């Protein structure tokens, strides 16, 4: 028996998806809660499959009828049946071609994915090689001639690298040391004294630091009718070696009376506050008293 005869006699339920769809709609109508429709793409695929099955069923039915007609020697099949059979076969061949094209596209995608995976593997292998080279490079750069350092109780022990010649020189230096003193000590003492004298001479030649002070004086007049300009002129007329007058201003005291506040810089060894008070109070017509408002060392 050939494959065509076997398929013609085989009973296959090709309309099962249609019956399942009808049953689902019936139950949805009975329950009154229709479920959401499936995706449009899935529906189109299901429709294509159902159409292909129908075409296959039709083609098998046509083959079965032809075989039966040949076996029973009945008159030939009508032209209409032949046209329907040819159309079903052509539609099934079209569906088959579409499936073949989809399978080819999937194979192409699979091949491209294989290429991508191979490229990733090659890149990964290159990276592994580079990492291995980088891990080996510090070991190659580190000096190989350095001797190992011994450790005792977790601490490194310094090794003696002195040569026998150096040890002999050190022994000779120890022998040259005179523990009881010699003429070299006297020479060292003389050199030390000479250097101390030179240092003292240099220190004496340096100019001495002059101690200076900044003084702020309050000069009070007799009354509000005193000429303050004349009073300031009298104060500034006091001159001495190491005295330098500075700025001045009038500060109100009360009842229209103002006092003269004047600053000066003096050398401590040459000018004192007592001398300034004595010299300023000599101007009895203008000056009542003199007070030191501030005294600062410079």
XYZ file of C-alpha atoms in Angstrom:
298
model
C 0.000 0.000 0.000
C 1.400 3.382 -0.966
C 1.566 6.469 1.277
C -1.218 8.153 -0.659
C -3.566 5.188 -0.108
C -2.693 5.162 3.583
C -3.432 8.870 3.984
C -6.681 8.487 2.007
C -7.929 5.798 4.360
C -6.650 7.463 7.549
C -9.312 9.254 9.580
C -7.988 12.550 10.990
C -10.045 15.146 12.811
C -8.918 18.228 10.958
C -11.776 20.410 12.169
C -10.948 20.084 15.864
C -9.809 23.780 16.266
C -13.093 24.965 14.828
C -15.066 22.805 17.215
C -12.941 24.003 20.140
C -13.522 27.609 19.157
C -17.278 27.026 18.894
C -17.308 25.312 22.291
C -15.384 28.235 23.878
C -17.820 30.777 22.452
C -20.771 28.734 23.671
C -19.450 28.664 27.245
C -18.585 32.341 27.135
C -22.092 33.128 25.966
C -23.554 30.988 28.747
C -21.369 32.551 31.465
C -21.973 36.066 30.201
C -18.344 37.158 30.800
C -16.516 37.077 27.482
C -12.763 36.755 27.891
C -10.419 39.102 26.068
C -9.627 38.130 22.511
C -6.236 36.749 21.684
C -3.547 38.562 19.911
C -4.195 39.413 16.258
C -0.987 37.731 15.180
C -1.866 34.512 16.984
C -5.344 34.532 15.422
C -3.894 34.942 11.942
C -1.506 32.038 12.499
C -4.320 29.848 13.767
C -6.424 30.780 10.769
C -3.541 29.932 8.425
C -3.095 26.546 10.107
C -6.802 25.828 9.916
C -6.870 26.810 6.250
C -3.895 24.590 5.535
C -5.583 21.692 7.287
C -8.746 22.239 5.298
C -6.749 22.295 2.080
C -4.956 19.100 3.038
C -8.252 17.478 3.940
C -9.721 18.506 0.617
C -6.719 17.224 -1.280
C -6.850 13.900 0.567
C -10.561 13.652 -0.105
C -9.932 14.298 -3.791
C -7.230 11.629 -3.888
C -9.536 9.225 -2.124
C -12.296 9.788 -4.637
C -9.911 9.326 -7.542
C -8.627 6.088 -6.107
C -12.142 4.828 -5.515
C -13.173 5.747 -9.036
C -10.174 3.932 -10.488
C -10.851 0.827 -8.390
C -14.551 0.633 -9.289
C -13.979 1.566 -12.959
C -16.517 4.308 -12.762
C -16.646 7.062 -15.374
C -13.973 9.749 -15.050
C -14.228 12.526 -12.547
C -16.024 15.624 -13.676
C -14.153 18.728 -14.683
C -15.525 20.651 -11.698
C -14.072 18.170 -9.208
C -10.727 18.302 -10.985
C -10.685 22.087 -10.797
C -11.513 22.049 -7.064
C -8.797 19.455 -6.446
C -6.250 21.500 -8.380
C -7.156 24.662 -6.509
C -6.824 22.893 -3.139
C -3.454 21.481 -4.129
C -2.263 24.895 -5.300
C -3.403 26.545 -2.039
C -1.704 23.815 0.020
C 1.465 24.267 -1.999
C 1.305 28.031 -1.360
C 0.956 27.433 2.381
C 3.774 24.952 2.236
C 5.952 27.523 0.445
C 5.172 30.096 3.124
C 6.183 27.665 5.862
C 9.373 26.845 4.004
C 10.228 30.560 3.711
C 9.654 31.053 7.437
C 11.840 28.075 8.235
C 14.591 29.492 6.025
C 14.374 32.881 7.779
C 14.672 31.145 11.147
C 17.704 29.243 9.912
C 19.310 32.503 8.774
C 18.659 34.094 12.155
C 20.126 31.037 13.851
C 23.251 31.291 11.713
C 23.663 34.985 12.535
C 23.298 34.201 16.249
C 25.947 31.502 15.910
C 28.292 34.063 14.340
C 27.667 36.545 17.144
C 28.396 33.871 19.749
C 31.619 32.922 17.974
C 32.724 36.561 17.893
C 31.998 36.921 21.609
C 33.998 33.794 22.354
C 36.949 35.109 20.335
C 36.835 38.454 22.174
C 36.640 36.662 25.516
C 39.654 34.512 24.671
C 41.633 37.633 23.699
C 40.732 39.286 26.997
C 41.813 36.209 28.926
C 45.156 36.252 27.113
C 45.685 39.929 27.944
C 44.816 39.390 31.602
C 47.262 36.507 31.764
C 50.010 38.676 30.243
C 49.291 41.505 32.702
C 49.385 39.114 35.644
C 52.746 37.767 34.543
C 54.333 41.182 33.854
C 54.809 42.328 37.544
C 56.653 39.116 38.297
C 58.970 39.721 35.333
C 59.607 43.360 36.306
C 60.441 42.579 39.937
C 64.210 42.188 40.477
C 65.244 38.572 40.534
C 68.665 39.269 42.010
C 67.344 40.416 45.404
C 68.174 37.769 47.994
C 65.371 36.452 50.163
C 64.992 38.105 53.541
C 64.770 35.610 56.410
C 61.983 36.035 58.952
C 61.979 35.093 62.602
C 58.777 35.361 64.644
C 57.170 37.497 61.929
C 59.988 40.116 61.794
C 62.575 40.503 59.103
C 66.198 39.946 60.074
C 68.765 42.203 58.431
C 71.559 40.281 56.817
C 75.144 41.386 57.139
C 76.533 42.337 53.754
C 79.860 43.692 54.949
C 82.872 42.240 53.253
C 85.952 40.988 55.096
C 87.923 44.047 53.914
C 85.407 46.411 55.553
C 85.547 44.416 58.793
C 89.315 44.726 58.858
C 89.107 48.505 58.347
C 86.676 48.825 61.226
C 88.999 46.842 63.478
C 91.921 49.135 62.540
C 89.812 52.218 63.349
C 89.001 50.752 66.752
C 92.695 50.206 67.408
C 93.496 53.832 66.582
C 91.180 55.161 69.303
C 93.134 56.503 72.248
C 91.112 56.048 75.398
C 93.508 58.003 77.643
C 93.672 61.238 75.585
C 96.431 62.735 73.432
C 97.569 65.926 71.728
C 94.541 65.821 69.469
C 92.302 66.790 72.386
C 94.366 69.930 73.046
C 94.120 70.937 69.390
C 90.369 70.408 69.469
C 90.052 72.629 72.564
C 92.085 75.380 70.928
C 89.921 75.198 67.803
C 86.794 75.383 69.910
C 88.044 78.484 71.797
C 88.976 80.185 68.550
C 85.532 79.607 67.098
C 83.867 80.959 70.254
C 85.928 84.145 70.012
C 85.004 84.614 66.365
C 81.328 84.169 67.200
C 81.534 86.735 70.000
C 83.213 89.254 67.703
C 80.575 88.794 65.040
C 77.830 89.233 67.594
C 79.442 92.435 68.870
C 79.625 93.891 65.381
C 75.895 93.450 64.826
C 73.825 96.621 65.470
C 71.895 96.533 68.704
C 68.117 96.401 68.502
C 66.598 99.737 69.510
C 63.615 99.389 71.831
C 60.756 101.684 70.882
C 57.308 102.431 72.309
C 54.079 103.966 71.051
C 52.501 106.449 73.488
C 49.069 108.083 73.330
C 48.792 111.285 75.435
C 45.684 113.145 76.622
C 46.413 116.893 76.979
C 43.589 118.729 78.781
C 43.045 122.536 78.532
C 41.822 124.885 81.285
C 38.410 125.657 79.810
C 36.376 125.793 76.625
C 37.908 129.152 75.632
C 41.439 127.743 75.271
C 42.855 127.906 71.752
C 43.312 124.216 70.929
C 45.295 124.946 67.763
C 47.828 126.915 69.780
C 47.881 124.173 72.406
C 48.724 121.538 69.770
C 51.413 123.786 68.341
C 52.986 124.083 71.783
C 52.905 120.295 72.311
C 54.545 119.608 68.957
C 57.219 122.191 69.720
C 58.655 119.750 72.243
C 61.557 118.093 70.382
C 64.114 115.527 71.530
C 66.404 112.860 70.145
C 64.341 109.686 69.748
C 60.943 111.478 69.751
C 58.568 111.438 66.768
C 55.095 113.010 66.929
C 52.202 111.343 65.134
C 48.525 112.007 64.494
C 46.239 113.977 66.784
C 42.548 114.680 67.255
C 40.180 116.627 69.542
C 37.982 114.528 71.825
C 35.007 116.175 73.609
C 35.079 115.916 77.396
C 31.953 117.806 78.480
C 30.437 121.288 78.852
C 31.966 122.300 75.489
C 35.497 121.402 76.606
C 37.661 119.263 74.309
C 40.978 117.555 75.024
C 43.874 116.996 72.641
C 44.695 113.331 72.035
C 48.083 112.996 70.318
C 50.286 109.986 69.509
C 54.061 109.717 69.434
C 56.821 107.128 69.039
C 59.826 107.252 71.401
C 63.051 105.354 71.933
C 62.942 103.864 75.406
C 66.595 104.604 76.172
C 66.348 108.302 75.209
C 62.795 109.534 75.955
C 60.422 108.681 78.787
C 56.890 109.616 79.768
C 58.043 111.711 82.703
C 60.148 113.903 80.463
C 57.234 114.413 78.078
C 54.863 115.392 80.906
C 57.376 117.875 82.326
C 58.020 119.519 78.978
C 54.338 119.797 78.012
C 53.132 121.118 81.402
C 55.573 124.012 81.069
C 52.965 125.646 78.799
C 50.833 126.689 81.809
C 48.689 129.152 79.844
C 47.182 126.391 77.707
C 47.779 123.028 79.452
C 46.038 121.979 82.655
C 47.285 118.333 82.816
C 48.850 115.518 80.775
C 47.828 111.826 81.068
C 49.113 108.695 79.358
C 46.103 107.109 77.627
C 47.981 104.128 76.051
C 51.492 102.727 76.100
C 52.568 99.913 73.752
C 55.943 98.356 72.974
C 56.955 98.180 69.323
